[in-house]
Amino acid sequence: MRLIERKDYIDKLISLKNTPDIKVITGSNAFLLSSDLATLFTGRVHEIEILPFSFKEYLLYFPQDNYEEAFDNYLLCGGMSGGYLYPTVEETYKYIADVFDTVILRDIRQKYKIKNVVLMDRIADFLMDNISNLSSARRIAETLNSNEDKINHKTVHLYMDYLCKSFVFHKVRRYDIMSVSEREQAEPIHRERRMAIMN
């Protein structure tokens, strides 16, 4: 989108603010993520998150009797329904990679004015490789650090936050079944919040 088109888009959104009709705004762009819309239309926003298909929803889309084969196909193609339009797995992968690159390149880098693009890519790659594992910004910074390049865990945490706000990853908090008294007796650990990142 050219700069003038972006300005027109934002101007049109602002002009909708005072009209009584229901408006539906979909898609993503570099300037207005959900939190920005909530600020712009204070008190008049109802956000509906639409996530990729679960396996159950995949079966509704592609009814099959052989659940093992269906699950294997689901693992190959994932839950991004736009990818179902492509006849081969390779084309589906290309579609998913294009969506990912668009969100990373356009939405996150432009919106948050990311200066260290290589670091953002490395963090995204690390999180993809460690799906469902406990991950902390400090651990990621330690893993990615090299002798020449010192990465601050606060920057990593900030970039992780941007990735979550853009729905590239979802934060899943660890469920703690320890009682309060057991927690008090446990040895102290880092105070930094740990998060499991799942897509």
PDB file of C-alpha atoms in Angstrom:
ATOM      1  CA  MET A   1       0.000   0.000   0.000  1.00  0.00           C
ATOM      2  CA  ARG A   2       1.411   3.403  -0.882  1.00  0.00           C
ATOM      3  CA  LEU A   3       1.620   6.092   1.805  1.00  0.00           C
ATOM      4  CA  ILE A   4      -1.319   8.075   0.371  1.00  0.00           C
ATOM      5  CA  GLU A   5      -3.477   4.914   0.355  1.00  0.00           C
ATOM      6  CA  ARG A   6      -2.612   4.252   4.010  1.00  0.00           C
ATOM      7  CA  LYS A   7      -3.627   7.779   4.957  1.00  0.00           C
ATOM      8  CA  ASP A   8      -6.912   7.431   3.028  1.00  0.00           C
ATOM      9  CA  TYR A   9      -7.593   4.123   4.777  1.00  0.00           C
ATOM     10  CA  ILE A  10      -7.081   5.611   8.226  1.00  0.00           C
ATOM     11  CA  ASP A  11      -9.153   8.691   7.312  1.00  0.00           C
ATOM     12  CA  LYS A  12     -12.007   6.427   6.184  1.00  0.00           C
ATOM     13  CA  LEU A  13     -11.863   4.463   9.436  1.00  0.00           C
ATOM     14  CA  ILE A  14     -12.000   7.661  11.454  1.00  0.00           C
ATOM     15  CA  SER A  15     -14.984   8.873   9.405  1.00  0.00           C
ATOM     16  CA  LEU A  16     -16.876   5.647  10.322  1.00  0.00           C
ATOM     17  CA  LYS A  17     -16.476   6.436  13.997  1.00  0.00           C
ATOM     18  CA  ASN A  18     -19.563   8.630  14.283  1.00  0.00           C
ATOM     19  CA  THR A  19     -21.964   6.590  12.153  1.00  0.00           C
ATOM     20  CA  PRO A  20     -24.546   4.397  13.913  1.00  0.00           C
ATOM     21  CA  ASP A  21     -24.361   1.464  11.489  1.00  0.00           C
ATOM     22  CA  ILE A  22     -22.429  -1.700  12.270  1.00  0.00           C
ATOM     23  CA  LYS A  23     -19.070  -1.835  10.522  1.00  0.00           C
ATOM     24  CA  VAL A  24     -16.951  -4.925  10.004  1.00  0.00           C
ATOM     25  CA  ILE A  25     -13.246  -4.370   9.504  1.00  0.00           C
ATOM     26  CA  THR A  26     -11.148  -7.380   8.579  1.00  0.00           C
ATOM     27  CA  GLY A  27      -7.607  -8.135   7.561  1.00  0.00           C
ATOM     28  CA  SER A  28      -4.349  -6.772   8.868  1.00  0.00           C
ATOM     29  CA  ASN A  29      -2.272  -3.727   8.130  1.00  0.00           C
ATOM     30  CA  ALA A  30       0.823  -2.054   9.447  1.00  0.00           C
ATOM     31  CA  PHE A  31      -0.947   0.779  11.241  1.00  0.00           C
ATOM     32  CA  LEU A  32      -4.083  -0.570  12.867  1.00  0.00           C
ATOM     33  CA  LEU A  33      -3.931  -3.741  14.883  1.00  0.00           C
ATOM     34  CA  SER A  34      -6.786  -4.690  17.200  1.00  0.00           C
ATOM     35  CA  SER A  35      -5.525  -2.609  20.132  1.00  0.00           C
ATOM     36  CA  ASP A  36      -5.334   0.453  17.880  1.00  0.00           C
ATOM     37  CA  LEU A  37      -8.913  -0.066  16.671  1.00  0.00           C
ATOM     38  CA  ALA A  38     -10.123  -0.355  20.251  1.00  0.00           C
ATOM     39  CA  THR A  39      -8.492   3.012  21.018  1.00  0.00           C
ATOM     40  CA  LEU A  40      -9.818   4.645  17.851  1.00  0.00           C
ATOM     41  CA  PHE A  41     -13.398   3.450  18.389  1.00  0.00           C
ATOM     42  CA  THR A  42     -13.466   3.601  22.190  1.00  0.00           C
ATOM     43  CA  GLY A  43     -16.469   1.740  23.566  1.00  0.00           C
ATOM     44  CA  ARG A  44     -17.690   0.702  20.122  1.00  0.00           C
ATOM     45  CA  VAL A  45     -15.448  -2.224  19.299  1.00  0.00           C
ATOM     46  CA  HIS A  46     -16.287  -5.892  19.590  1.00  0.00           C
ATOM     47  CA  GLU A  47     -13.346  -7.977  18.524  1.00  0.00           C
ATOM     48  CA  ILE A  48     -13.846 -11.525  17.283  1.00  0.00           C
ATOM     49  CA  GLU A  49     -10.643 -13.518  16.979  1.00  0.00           C
ATOM     50  CA  ILE A  50     -10.702 -16.051  14.166  1.00  0.00           C
ATOM     51  CA  LEU A  51      -8.030 -18.659  14.680  1.00  0.00           C
ATOM     52  CA  PRO A  52      -6.793 -21.302  12.235  1.00  0.00           C
ATOM     53  CA  PHE A  53      -8.927 -24.446  11.972  1.00  0.00           C
ATOM     54  CA  SER A  54      -8.724 -27.013  14.738  1.00  0.00           C
ATOM     55  CA  PHE A  55      -8.592 -30.663  13.650  1.00  0.00           C
ATOM     56  CA  LYS A  56     -12.322 -30.936  14.391  1.00  0.00           C
ATOM     57  CA  GLU A  57     -13.059 -27.964  12.098  1.00  0.00           C
ATOM     58  CA  TYR A  58     -10.732 -29.412   9.450  1.00  0.00           C
ATOM     59  CA  LEU A  59     -12.874 -32.573   9.455  1.00  0.00           C
ATOM     60  CA  LEU A  60     -15.997 -30.472   8.923  1.00  0.00           C
ATOM     61  CA  TYR A  61     -14.327 -28.885   5.904  1.00  0.00           C
ATOM     62  CA  PHE A  62     -12.895 -32.185   4.594  1.00  0.00           C
ATOM     63  CA  PRO A  63     -15.152 -35.007   5.848  1.00  0.00           C
ATOM     64  CA  GLN A  64     -13.188 -38.267   6.032  1.00  0.00           C
ATOM     65  CA  ASP A  65     -13.673 -41.692   7.552  1.00  0.00           C
ATOM     66  CA  ASN A  66      -9.999 -42.468   8.078  1.00  0.00           C
ATOM     67  CA  TYR A  67      -9.063 -40.211  11.013  1.00  0.00           C
ATOM     68  CA  GLU A  68      -5.388 -41.228  11.057  1.00  0.00           C
ATOM     69  CA  GLU A  69      -4.941 -40.276   7.407  1.00  0.00           C
ATOM     70  CA  ALA A  70      -6.958 -37.087   7.964  1.00  0.00           C
ATOM     71  CA  PHE A  71      -4.757 -36.152  10.926  1.00  0.00           C
ATOM     72  CA  ASP A  72      -1.604 -36.750   8.877  1.00  0.00           C
ATOM     73  CA  ASN A  73      -2.999 -34.423   6.188  1.00  0.00           C
ATOM     74  CA  TYR A  74      -3.939 -31.846   8.825  1.00  0.00           C
ATOM     75  CA  LEU A  75      -0.390 -31.938  10.216  1.00  0.00           C
ATOM     76  CA  LEU A  76       0.968 -31.398   6.698  1.00  0.00           C
ATOM     77  CA  CYS A  77      -1.373 -28.562   5.696  1.00  0.00           C
ATOM     78  CA  GLY A  78      -2.178 -26.978   9.054  1.00  0.00           C
ATOM     79  CA  GLY A  79      -5.245 -24.988   9.963  1.00  0.00           C
ATOM     80  CA  MET A  80      -4.850 -21.991   7.645  1.00  0.00           C
ATOM     81  CA  SER A  81      -7.953 -22.406   5.502  1.00  0.00           C
ATOM     82  CA  GLY A  82      -6.578 -20.212   2.707  1.00  0.00           C
ATOM     83  CA  GLY A  83      -4.020 -22.937   2.067  1.00  0.00           C
ATOM     84  CA  TYR A  84      -6.777 -25.450   1.303  1.00  0.00           C
ATOM     85  CA  LEU A  85      -7.337 -23.784  -2.070  1.00  0.00           C
ATOM     86  CA  TYR A  86      -3.991 -25.047  -3.378  1.00  0.00           C
ATOM     87  CA  PRO A  87      -3.762 -28.502  -4.954  1.00  0.00           C
ATOM     88  CA  THR A  88      -0.272 -29.444  -3.679  1.00  0.00           C
ATOM     89  CA  VAL A  89       1.409 -29.392  -0.285  1.00  0.00           C
ATOM     90  CA  GLU A  90       4.259 -27.318  -1.754  1.00  0.00           C
ATOM     91  CA  GLU A  91       1.837 -24.591  -2.884  1.00  0.00           C
ATOM     92  CA  THR A  92       0.140 -24.664   0.522  1.00  0.00           C
ATOM     93  CA  TYR A  93       3.532 -24.213   2.231  1.00  0.00           C
ATOM     94  CA  LYS A  94       4.314 -21.291  -0.056  1.00  0.00           C
ATOM     95  CA  TYR A  95       0.975 -19.673   0.834  1.00  0.00           C
ATOM     96  CA  ILE A  96       1.618 -20.103   4.576  1.00  0.00           C
ATOM     97  CA  ALA A  97       5.170 -18.733   4.210  1.00  0.00           C
ATOM     98  CA  ASP A  98       3.800 -15.725   2.290  1.00  0.00           C
ATOM     99  CA  VAL A  99       1.232 -15.023   5.033  1.00  0.00           C
ATOM    100  CA  PHE A 100       3.930 -15.282   7.694  1.00  0.00           C
ATOM    101  CA  ASP A 101       6.305 -13.013   5.757  1.00  0.00           C
ATOM    102  CA  THR A 102       3.544 -10.468   5.162  1.00  0.00           C
ATOM    103  CA  VAL A 103       2.693 -10.270   8.857  1.00  0.00           C
ATOM    104  CA  ILE A 104       6.357 -10.112   9.886  1.00  0.00           C
ATOM    105  CA  LEU A 105       7.545  -7.792   7.125  1.00  0.00           C
ATOM    106  CA  ARG A 106       4.617  -5.434   6.834  1.00  0.00           C
ATOM    107  CA  ASP A 107       2.587  -5.455  10.010  1.00  0.00           C
ATOM    108  CA  ILE A 108       5.252  -5.824  12.667  1.00  0.00           C
ATOM    109  CA  ARG A 109       8.316  -4.207  11.099  1.00  0.00           C
ATOM    110  CA  GLN A 110       6.453  -1.169   9.803  1.00  0.00           C
ATOM    111  CA  LYS A 111       4.117  -0.651  12.727  1.00  0.00           C
ATOM    112  CA  TYR A 112       6.766  -0.929  15.428  1.00  0.00           C
ATOM    113  CA  LYS A 113       9.597   0.494  13.302  1.00  0.00           C
ATOM    114  CA  ILE A 114      11.832  -2.518  13.938  1.00  0.00           C
ATOM    115  CA  LYS A 115      15.482  -1.569  13.519  1.00  0.00           C
ATOM    116  CA  ASN A 116      17.087  -4.962  14.110  1.00  0.00           C
ATOM    117  CA  VAL A 117      15.289  -6.966  11.414  1.00  0.00           C
ATOM    118  CA  VAL A 118      17.732  -9.879  11.658  1.00  0.00           C
ATOM    119  CA  LEU A 119      17.048 -10.239  15.393  1.00  0.00           C
ATOM    120  CA  MET A 120      13.277 -10.240  14.809  1.00  0.00           C
ATOM    121  CA  ASP A 121      13.692 -13.042  12.250  1.00  0.00           C
ATOM    122  CA  ARG A 122      15.959 -15.018  14.583  1.00  0.00           C
ATOM    123  CA  ILE A 123      13.468 -14.734  17.460  1.00  0.00           C
ATOM    124  CA  ALA A 124      10.580 -15.821  15.224  1.00  0.00           C
ATOM    125  CA  ASP A 125      12.638 -18.782  13.972  1.00  0.00           C
ATOM    126  CA  PHE A 126      13.603 -19.747  17.526  1.00  0.00           C
ATOM    127  CA  LEU A 127       9.985 -19.658  18.674  1.00  0.00           C
ATOM    128  CA  MET A 128       8.874 -21.733  15.657  1.00  0.00           C
ATOM    129  CA  ASP A 129      11.544 -24.329  16.456  1.00  0.00           C
ATOM    130  CA  ASN A 130      10.457 -24.429  20.106  1.00  0.00           C
ATOM    131  CA  ILE A 131       6.679 -24.523  19.781  1.00  0.00           C
ATOM    132  CA  SER A 132       5.036 -25.523  23.104  1.00  0.00           C
ATOM    133  CA  ASN A 133       8.321 -25.412  25.020  1.00  0.00           C
ATOM    134  CA  LEU A 134       8.741 -23.037  27.930  1.00  0.00           C
ATOM    135  CA  SER A 135      10.521 -19.973  26.608  1.00  0.00           C
ATOM    136  CA  SER A 136      11.741 -16.878  28.378  1.00  0.00           C
ATOM    137  CA  ALA A 137      13.203 -13.738  26.870  1.00  0.00           C
ATOM    138  CA  ARG A 138      16.348 -14.222  28.965  1.00  0.00           C
ATOM    139  CA  ARG A 139      16.840 -17.808  27.734  1.00  0.00           C
ATOM    140  CA  ILE A 140      16.274 -16.814  24.117  1.00  0.00           C
ATOM    141  CA  ALA A 141      18.761 -13.932  24.452  1.00  0.00           C
ATOM    142  CA  GLU A 142      21.356 -16.275  25.956  1.00  0.00           C
ATOM    143  CA  THR A 143      20.799 -18.815  23.175  1.00  0.00           C
ATOM    144  CA  LEU A 144      21.001 -16.251  20.374  1.00  0.00           C
ATOM    145  CA  ASN A 145      23.938 -14.316  21.775  1.00  0.00           C
ATOM    146  CA  SER A 146      27.280 -14.614  20.042  1.00  0.00           C
ATOM    147  CA  ASN A 147      30.670 -13.131  20.892  1.00  0.00           C
ATOM    148  CA  GLU A 148      30.199 -10.227  18.472  1.00  0.00           C
ATOM    149  CA  ASP A 149      26.497  -9.549  18.984  1.00  0.00           C
ATOM    150  CA  LYS A 150      25.074  -8.910  22.456  1.00  0.00           C
ATOM    151  CA  ILE A 151      21.302  -9.244  22.597  1.00  0.00           C
ATOM    152  CA  ASN A 152      19.416  -7.685  25.496  1.00  0.00           C
ATOM    153  CA  HIS A 153      16.653  -9.853  26.973  1.00  0.00           C
ATOM    154  CA  LYS A 154      14.422  -6.747  27.251  1.00  0.00           C
ATOM    155  CA  THR A 155      14.589  -6.296  23.473  1.00  0.00           C
ATOM    156  CA  VAL A 156      13.792  -9.988  22.989  1.00  0.00           C
ATOM    157  CA  HIS A 157      10.794  -9.643  25.334  1.00  0.00           C
ATOM    158  CA  LEU A 158       9.575  -6.593  23.408  1.00  0.00           C
ATOM    159  CA  TYR A 159       9.871  -8.383  20.048  1.00  0.00           C
ATOM    160  CA  MET A 160       8.084 -11.441  21.477  1.00  0.00           C
ATOM    161  CA  ASP A 161       5.291  -9.135  22.616  1.00  0.00           C
ATOM    162  CA  TYR A 162       5.000  -7.662  19.111  1.00  0.00           C
ATOM    163  CA  LEU A 163       4.762 -11.167  17.618  1.00  0.00           C
ATOM    164  CA  CYS A 164       1.977 -12.080  20.054  1.00  0.00           C
ATOM    165  CA  LYS A 165       0.050  -8.841  19.498  1.00  0.00           C
ATOM    166  CA  SER A 166       0.102  -9.550  15.769  1.00  0.00           C
ATOM    167  CA  PHE A 167      -1.265 -13.096  16.346  1.00  0.00           C
ATOM    168  CA  VAL A 168       1.824 -14.768  14.890  1.00  0.00           C
ATOM    169  CA  PHE A 169       2.220 -16.602  18.209  1.00  0.00           C
ATOM    170  CA  HIS A 170      -0.022 -17.058  21.232  1.00  0.00           C
ATOM    171  CA  LYS A 171       1.131 -16.898  24.805  1.00  0.00           C
ATOM    172  CA  VAL A 172       0.038 -19.858  26.903  1.00  0.00           C
ATOM    173  CA  ARG A 173       0.693 -19.531  30.599  1.00  0.00           C
ATOM    174  CA  ARG A 174       1.907 -22.574  32.461  1.00  0.00           C
ATOM    175  CA  TYR A 175      -0.681 -24.013  34.821  1.00  0.00           C
ATOM    176  CA  ASP A 176       0.744 -24.258  38.320  1.00  0.00           C
ATOM    177  CA  ILE A 177      -0.776 -27.031  40.427  1.00  0.00           C
ATOM    178  CA  MET A 178       1.402 -26.316  43.445  1.00  0.00           C
ATOM    179  CA  SER A 179      -0.375 -24.944  46.498  1.00  0.00           C
ATOM    180  CA  VAL A 180       0.664 -21.594  47.955  1.00  0.00           C
ATOM    181  CA  SER A 181       2.521 -23.309  50.823  1.00  0.00           C
ATOM    182  CA  GLU A 182       4.412 -25.558  48.363  1.00  0.00           C
ATOM    183  CA  ARG A 183       5.379 -22.500  46.309  1.00  0.00           C
ATOM    184  CA  GLU A 184       6.681 -20.755  49.414  1.00  0.00           C
ATOM    185  CA  GLN A 185       8.848 -23.773  50.261  1.00  0.00           C
ATOM    186  CA  ALA A 186      10.154 -24.188  46.721  1.00  0.00           C
ATOM    187  CA  GLU A 187      13.613 -22.863  45.900  1.00  0.00           C
ATOM    188  CA  PRO A 188      13.581 -19.377  44.372  1.00  0.00           C
ATOM    189  CA  ILE A 189      13.673 -19.187  40.598  1.00  0.00           C
ATOM    190  CA  HIS A 190      14.019 -16.305  38.152  1.00  0.00           C
ATOM    191  CA  ARG A 191      11.208 -13.796  38.606  1.00  0.00           C
ATOM    192  CA  GLU A 192      10.963 -13.271  34.882  1.00  0.00           C
ATOM    193  CA  ARG A 193       7.711 -14.585  33.431  1.00  0.00           C
ATOM    194  CA  ARG A 194       8.092 -17.655  31.316  1.00  0.00           C
ATOM    195  CA  MET A 195       5.788 -18.318  28.433  1.00  0.00           C
ATOM    196  CA  ALA A 196       4.986 -21.193  26.163  1.00  0.00           C
ATOM    197  CA  ILE A 197       4.475 -19.891  22.665  1.00  0.00           C
ATOM    198  CA  MET A 198       2.036 -21.815  20.521  1.00  0.00           C
ATOM    199  CA  ASN A 199       0.757 -21.120  17.072  1.00  0.00           C
TER     200      ASN A 199
END
